[in-house]
CSV table of C-alpha atoms in Angstrom, one decimal:
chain,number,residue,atom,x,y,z
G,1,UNK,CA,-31.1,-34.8,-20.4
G,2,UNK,CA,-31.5,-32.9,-17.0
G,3,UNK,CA,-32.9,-30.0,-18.4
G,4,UNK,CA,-32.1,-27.1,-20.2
G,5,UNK,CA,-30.4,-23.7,-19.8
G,6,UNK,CA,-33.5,-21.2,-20.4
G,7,UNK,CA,-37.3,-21.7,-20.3
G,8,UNK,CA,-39.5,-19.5,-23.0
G,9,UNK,CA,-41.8,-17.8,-21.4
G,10,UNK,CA,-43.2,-15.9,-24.4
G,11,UNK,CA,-41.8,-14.9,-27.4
G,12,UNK,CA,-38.5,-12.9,-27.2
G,13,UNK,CA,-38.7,-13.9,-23.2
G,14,UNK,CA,-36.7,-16.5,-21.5
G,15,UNK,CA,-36.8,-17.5,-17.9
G,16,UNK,CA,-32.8,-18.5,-16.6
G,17,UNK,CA,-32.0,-21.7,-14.7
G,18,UNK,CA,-29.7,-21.9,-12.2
G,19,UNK,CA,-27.4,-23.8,-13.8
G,20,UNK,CA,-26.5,-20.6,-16.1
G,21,UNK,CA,-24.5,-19.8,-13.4
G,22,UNK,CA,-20.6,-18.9,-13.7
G,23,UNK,CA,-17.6,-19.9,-12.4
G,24,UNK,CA,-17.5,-16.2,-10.1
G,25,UNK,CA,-20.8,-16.1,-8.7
G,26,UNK,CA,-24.0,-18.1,-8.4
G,27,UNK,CA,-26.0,-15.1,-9.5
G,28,UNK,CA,-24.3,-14.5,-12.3
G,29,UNK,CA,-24.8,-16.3,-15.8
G,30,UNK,CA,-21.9,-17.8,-17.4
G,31,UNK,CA,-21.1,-15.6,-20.8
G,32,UNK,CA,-21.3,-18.9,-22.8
G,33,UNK,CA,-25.3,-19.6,-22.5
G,34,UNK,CA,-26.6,-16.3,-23.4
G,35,UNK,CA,-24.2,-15.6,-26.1
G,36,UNK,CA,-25.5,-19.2,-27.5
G,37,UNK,CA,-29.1,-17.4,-26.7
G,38,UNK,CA,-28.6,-14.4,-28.8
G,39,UNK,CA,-26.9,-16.6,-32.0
G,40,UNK,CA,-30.0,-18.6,-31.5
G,41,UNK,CA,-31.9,-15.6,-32.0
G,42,UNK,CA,-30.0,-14.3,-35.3
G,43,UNK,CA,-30.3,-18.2,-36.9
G,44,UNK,CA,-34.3,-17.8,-36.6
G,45,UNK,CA,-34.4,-14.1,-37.9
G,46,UNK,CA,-35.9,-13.2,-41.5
G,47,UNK,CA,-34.2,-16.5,-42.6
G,48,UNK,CA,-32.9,-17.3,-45.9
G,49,UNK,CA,-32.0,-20.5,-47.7
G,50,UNK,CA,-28.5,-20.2,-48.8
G,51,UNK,CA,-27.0,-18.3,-46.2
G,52,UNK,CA,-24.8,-19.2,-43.0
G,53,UNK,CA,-23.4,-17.1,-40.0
G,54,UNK,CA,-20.5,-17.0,-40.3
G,55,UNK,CA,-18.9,-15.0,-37.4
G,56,UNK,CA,-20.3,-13.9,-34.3
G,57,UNK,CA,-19.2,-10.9,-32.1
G,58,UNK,CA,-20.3,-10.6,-28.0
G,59,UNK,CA,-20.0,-8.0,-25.7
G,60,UNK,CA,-20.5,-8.1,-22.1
G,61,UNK,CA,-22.0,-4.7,-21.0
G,62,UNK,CA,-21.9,-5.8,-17.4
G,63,UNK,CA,-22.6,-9.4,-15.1
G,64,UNK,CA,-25.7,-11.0,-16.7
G,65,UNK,CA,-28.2,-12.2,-13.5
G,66,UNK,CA,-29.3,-15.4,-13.5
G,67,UNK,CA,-32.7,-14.1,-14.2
G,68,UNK,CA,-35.5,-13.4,-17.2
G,69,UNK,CA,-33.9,-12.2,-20.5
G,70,UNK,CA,-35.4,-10.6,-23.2
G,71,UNK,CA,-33.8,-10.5,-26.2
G,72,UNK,CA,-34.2,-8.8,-29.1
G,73,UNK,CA,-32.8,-9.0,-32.6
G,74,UNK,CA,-32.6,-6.1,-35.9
G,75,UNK,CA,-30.6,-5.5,-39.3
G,76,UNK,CA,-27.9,-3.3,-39.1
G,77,UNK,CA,-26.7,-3.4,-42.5
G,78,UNK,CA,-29.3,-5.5,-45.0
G,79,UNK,CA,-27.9,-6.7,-48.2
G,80,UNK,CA,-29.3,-10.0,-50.4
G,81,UNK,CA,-25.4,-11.7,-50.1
G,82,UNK,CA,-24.4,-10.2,-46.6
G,83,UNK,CA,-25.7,-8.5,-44.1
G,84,UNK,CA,-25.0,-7.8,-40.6
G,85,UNK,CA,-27.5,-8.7,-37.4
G,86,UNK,CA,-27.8,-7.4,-33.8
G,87,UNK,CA,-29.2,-9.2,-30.7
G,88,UNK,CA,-29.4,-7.7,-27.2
G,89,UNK,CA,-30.2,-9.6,-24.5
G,90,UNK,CA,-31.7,-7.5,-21.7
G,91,UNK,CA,-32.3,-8.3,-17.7
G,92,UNK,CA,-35.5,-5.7,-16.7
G,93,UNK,CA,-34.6,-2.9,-18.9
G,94,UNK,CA,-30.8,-2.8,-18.6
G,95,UNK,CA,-28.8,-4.1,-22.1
G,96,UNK,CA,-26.6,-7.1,-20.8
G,97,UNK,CA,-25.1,-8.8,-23.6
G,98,UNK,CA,-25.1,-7.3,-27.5
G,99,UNK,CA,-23.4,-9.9,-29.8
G,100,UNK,CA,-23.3,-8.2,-34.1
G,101,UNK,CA,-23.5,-11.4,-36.7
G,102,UNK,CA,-22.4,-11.2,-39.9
G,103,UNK,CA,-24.8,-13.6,-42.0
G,104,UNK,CA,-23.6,-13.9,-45.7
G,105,UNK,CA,-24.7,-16.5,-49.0
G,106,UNK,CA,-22.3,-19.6,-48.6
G,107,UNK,CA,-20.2,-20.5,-51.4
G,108,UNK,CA,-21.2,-22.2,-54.5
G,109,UNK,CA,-20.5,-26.3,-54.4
G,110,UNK,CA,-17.8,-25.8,-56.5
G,111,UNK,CA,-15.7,-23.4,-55.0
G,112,UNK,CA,-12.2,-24.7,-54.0
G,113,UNK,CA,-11.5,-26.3,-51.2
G,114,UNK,CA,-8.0,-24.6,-49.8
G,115,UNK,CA,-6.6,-24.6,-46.2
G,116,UNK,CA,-5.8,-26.8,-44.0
G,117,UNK,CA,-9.4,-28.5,-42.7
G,118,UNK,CA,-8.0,-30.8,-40.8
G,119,UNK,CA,-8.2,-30.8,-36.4
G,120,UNK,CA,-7.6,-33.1,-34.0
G,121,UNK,CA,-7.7,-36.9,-33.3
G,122,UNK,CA,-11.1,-37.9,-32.3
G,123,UNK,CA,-10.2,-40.0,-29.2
G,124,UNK,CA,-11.2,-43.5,-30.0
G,125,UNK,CA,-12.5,-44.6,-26.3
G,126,UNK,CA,-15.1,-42.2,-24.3
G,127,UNK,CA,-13.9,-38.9,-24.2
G,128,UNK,CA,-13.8,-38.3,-19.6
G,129,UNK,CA,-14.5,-35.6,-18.0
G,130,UNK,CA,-12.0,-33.7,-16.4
G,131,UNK,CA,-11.0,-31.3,-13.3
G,132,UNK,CA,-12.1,-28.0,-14.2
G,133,UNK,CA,-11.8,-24.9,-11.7
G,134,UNK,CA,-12.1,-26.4,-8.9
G,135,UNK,CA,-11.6,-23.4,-6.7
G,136,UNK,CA,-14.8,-21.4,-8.6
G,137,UNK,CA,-18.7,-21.8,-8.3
G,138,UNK,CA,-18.8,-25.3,-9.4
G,139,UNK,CA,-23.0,-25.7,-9.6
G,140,UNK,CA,-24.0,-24.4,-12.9
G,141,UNK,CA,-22.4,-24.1,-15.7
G,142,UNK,CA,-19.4,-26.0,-14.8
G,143,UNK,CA,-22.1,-28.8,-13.4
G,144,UNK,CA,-23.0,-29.4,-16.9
G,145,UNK,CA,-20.8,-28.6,-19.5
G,146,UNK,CA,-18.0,-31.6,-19.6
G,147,UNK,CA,-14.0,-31.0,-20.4
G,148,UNK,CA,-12.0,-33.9,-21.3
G,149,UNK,CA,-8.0,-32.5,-21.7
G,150,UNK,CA,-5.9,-33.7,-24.8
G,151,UNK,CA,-3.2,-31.4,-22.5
G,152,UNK,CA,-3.4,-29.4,-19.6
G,153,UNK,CA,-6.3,-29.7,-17.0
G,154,UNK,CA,-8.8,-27.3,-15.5
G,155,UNK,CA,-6.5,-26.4,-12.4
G,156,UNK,CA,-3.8,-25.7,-14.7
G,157,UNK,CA,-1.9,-22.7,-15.5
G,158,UNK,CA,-1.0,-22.4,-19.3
G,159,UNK,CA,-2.4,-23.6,-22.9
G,160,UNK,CA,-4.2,-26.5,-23.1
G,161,UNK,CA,-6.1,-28.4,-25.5
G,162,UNK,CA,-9.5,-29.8,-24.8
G,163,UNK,CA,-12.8,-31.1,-25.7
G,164,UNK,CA,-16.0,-29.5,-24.6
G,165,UNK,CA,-19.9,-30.1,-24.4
G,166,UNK,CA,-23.4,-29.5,-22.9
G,167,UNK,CA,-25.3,-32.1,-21.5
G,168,UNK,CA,-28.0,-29.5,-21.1
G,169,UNK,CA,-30.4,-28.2,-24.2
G,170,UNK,CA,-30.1,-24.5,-24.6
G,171,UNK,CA,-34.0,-24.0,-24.3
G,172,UNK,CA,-35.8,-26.9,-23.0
G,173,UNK,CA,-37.5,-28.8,-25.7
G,174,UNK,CA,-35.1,-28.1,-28.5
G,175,UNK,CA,-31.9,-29.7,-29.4
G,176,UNK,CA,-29.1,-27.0,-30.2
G,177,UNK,CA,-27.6,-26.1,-33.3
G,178,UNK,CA,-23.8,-26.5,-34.1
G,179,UNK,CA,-23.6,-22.9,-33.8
G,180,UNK,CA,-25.4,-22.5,-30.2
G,181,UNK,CA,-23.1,-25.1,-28.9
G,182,UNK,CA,-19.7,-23.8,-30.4
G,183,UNK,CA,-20.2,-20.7,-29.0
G,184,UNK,CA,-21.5,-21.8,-26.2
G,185,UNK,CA,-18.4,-23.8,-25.2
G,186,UNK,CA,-16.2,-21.4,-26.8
G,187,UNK,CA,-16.4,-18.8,-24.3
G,188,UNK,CA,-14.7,-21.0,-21.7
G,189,UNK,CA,-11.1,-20.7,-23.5
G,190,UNK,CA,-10.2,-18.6,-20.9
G,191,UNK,CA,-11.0,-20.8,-17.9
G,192,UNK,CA,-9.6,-23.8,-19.6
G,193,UNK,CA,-5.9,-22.0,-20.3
G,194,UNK,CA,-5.5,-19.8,-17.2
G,195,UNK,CA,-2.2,-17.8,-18.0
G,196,UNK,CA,-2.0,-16.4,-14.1
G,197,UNK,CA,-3.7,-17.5,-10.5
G,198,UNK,CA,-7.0,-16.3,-10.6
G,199,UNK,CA,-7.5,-15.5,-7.0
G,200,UNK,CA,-4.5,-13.5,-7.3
G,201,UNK,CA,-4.3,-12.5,-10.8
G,202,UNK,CA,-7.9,-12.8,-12.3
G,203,UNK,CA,-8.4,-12.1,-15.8
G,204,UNK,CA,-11.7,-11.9,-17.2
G,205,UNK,CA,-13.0,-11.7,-20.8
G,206,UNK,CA,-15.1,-8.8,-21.9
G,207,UNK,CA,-16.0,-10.0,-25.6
G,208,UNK,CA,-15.9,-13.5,-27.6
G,209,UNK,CA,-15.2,-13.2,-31.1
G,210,UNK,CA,-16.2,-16.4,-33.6
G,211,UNK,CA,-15.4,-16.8,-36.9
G,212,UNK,CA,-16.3,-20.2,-38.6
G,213,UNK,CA,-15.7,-21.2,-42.1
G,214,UNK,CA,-18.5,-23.9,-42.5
G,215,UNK,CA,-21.5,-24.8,-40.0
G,216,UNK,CA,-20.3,-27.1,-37.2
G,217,UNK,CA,-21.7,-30.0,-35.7
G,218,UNK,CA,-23.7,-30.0,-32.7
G,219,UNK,CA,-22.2,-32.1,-30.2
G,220,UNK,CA,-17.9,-32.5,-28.9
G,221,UNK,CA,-16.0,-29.0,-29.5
G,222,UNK,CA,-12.1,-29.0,-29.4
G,223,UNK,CA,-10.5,-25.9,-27.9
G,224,UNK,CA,-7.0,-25.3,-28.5
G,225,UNK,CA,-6.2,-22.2,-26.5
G,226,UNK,CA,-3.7,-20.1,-25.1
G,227,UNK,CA,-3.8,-16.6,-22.7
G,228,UNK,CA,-1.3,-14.0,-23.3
G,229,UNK,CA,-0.5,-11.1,-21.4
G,230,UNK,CA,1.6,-9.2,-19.5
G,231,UNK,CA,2.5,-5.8,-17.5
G,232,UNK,CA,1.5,-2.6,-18.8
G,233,UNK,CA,-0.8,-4.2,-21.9
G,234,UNK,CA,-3.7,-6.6,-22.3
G,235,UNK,CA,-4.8,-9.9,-22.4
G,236,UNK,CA,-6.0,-12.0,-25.1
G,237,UNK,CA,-6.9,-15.7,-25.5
G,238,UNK,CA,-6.8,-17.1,-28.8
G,239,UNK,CA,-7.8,-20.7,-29.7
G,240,UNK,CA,-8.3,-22.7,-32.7
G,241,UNK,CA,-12.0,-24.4,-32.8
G,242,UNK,CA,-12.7,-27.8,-34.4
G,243,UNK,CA,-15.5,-30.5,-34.1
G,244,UNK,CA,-15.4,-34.3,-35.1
G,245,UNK,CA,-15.4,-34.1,-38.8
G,246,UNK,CA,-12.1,-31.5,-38.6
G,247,UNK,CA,-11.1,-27.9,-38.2
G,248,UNK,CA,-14.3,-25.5,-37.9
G,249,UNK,CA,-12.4,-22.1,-37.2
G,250,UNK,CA,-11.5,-19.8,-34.6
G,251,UNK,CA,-12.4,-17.7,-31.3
G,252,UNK,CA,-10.6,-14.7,-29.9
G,253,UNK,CA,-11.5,-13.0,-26.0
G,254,UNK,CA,-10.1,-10.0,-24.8
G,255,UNK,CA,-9.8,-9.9,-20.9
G,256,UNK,CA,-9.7,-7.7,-18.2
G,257,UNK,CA,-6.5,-8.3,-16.1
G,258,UNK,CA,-5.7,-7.2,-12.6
G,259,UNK,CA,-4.1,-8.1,-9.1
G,260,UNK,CA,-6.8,-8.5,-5.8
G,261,UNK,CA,-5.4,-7.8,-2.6
């Protein structure tokens, strides 16, 4: 493993690598790393056998520098079968990133299974890393984080189906959770189904919304995403999130569309 995303400094306190960096600029973190920072954060807060996370809001206040992070975490709404969670994530004293979790009791083992569970084909040879912005800041985040397309490709305009993983920890020492790493990954559903040129037409996401219906596994996410948009309105990417063992649940960004030049 070449390293890891963050170094902890002290408790609450998290130096940034480099390789945090985004697709835009390389002094600008990548959404993905610090939102997986902040559900780290929530996981390991007042914790209680029994319950799961089971979605996960971020905002982005404003570009998050690829520098020291503090984070902090509170209760917003106790209760002993759900309860809601804040964590900021703050850059010198200026709030960067605030992501709400809802953390409720999981369902008894004999609740009823209902839905469809299942996702996509696991490919059966080595899943190979594809194209992926080529055009953007290609030294962080993108340096480390694999895509391998089931449909489409990162140059693409349009849906497209991939799978997505870190080959970096989240903090060095520690092996992530199937929760840092969905979200993690998640917030690049955007970039991977690019609905318009983005030197022309960039559009970029404000928020990532994850819901999840069981804990996923740590390791290969599938994104199947698609943008829409158009004049007068908004954007939205909307995808469908699954891991190897089947269908995990899903992630929605809102995105800030305009025209450069």
């Amino acid at each position: 493993m070449p390293g890891a995303f963050y170094h902890q400094l002290a408790e609450g306190r998290f130096e940034s690598s480099p390789l945090t960096a985004g697709p835009w600029s390389p002094d600008s973190q990548h959404a993905g790393p610090p939102s997986a920072l902040l559900v780290r954060a929530m996981e390991r807060f007042e914790q209680r056998p029994g319950t799961r996370l089971a979605r996960v809001s971020v905002d982005v206040l404003g570009p998050v520098p690829v520098a020291d992070l503090e984070i902090e975490v509170r209760t917003v709404r106790p209760g002993r079968s759900v309860e809601l969670l804040e964590a900021t994530a703050s850059a010198g004293d200026r709030p960067v990133l605030v992501a709400r979790g809802w953390r409720m009791r999981s369902t008894p083992g004999d609740f009823p299974v209902h839905g469809d569970h299942t996702g996509p084909e696991v490919p059966a040879a080595p899943r190979v890393r594809g194209a992926m912005m080529s055009f953007a800041h290609a030294d962080g985040y993108l340096s480390v984080v694999d895509f391998s397309f089931d449909h489409g490709d990162g140059d693409a305009l349009g849906p497209a189906r991939a799978w997505g993983r870190s080959r970096l920890d989240l903090v060095d020492g520690e092996s992530m959770t199937g929760w840092q790493h969905t979200i993690l990954v998640a917030d690049s559903a955007s970039g991977i189904s690019l609905a318009t040129d983005p030197l022309t037409y960039p559009a970029i996401n404000c928020d990532l919304v994850v819901s999840l219906h069981r804990e996923p596994m740590p390791g290969w996410v599938h994104l199947d995403s698609e943008t829409v948009g158009g004049p007068g309105g908004g954007v939205v990417t909307d995808t469908r999130l699954s891991d190897d063992r089947g269908r995990i649940g899903r992630s929605v960004q809102n995105l800030y569309g305009r025209r450069v030049g």
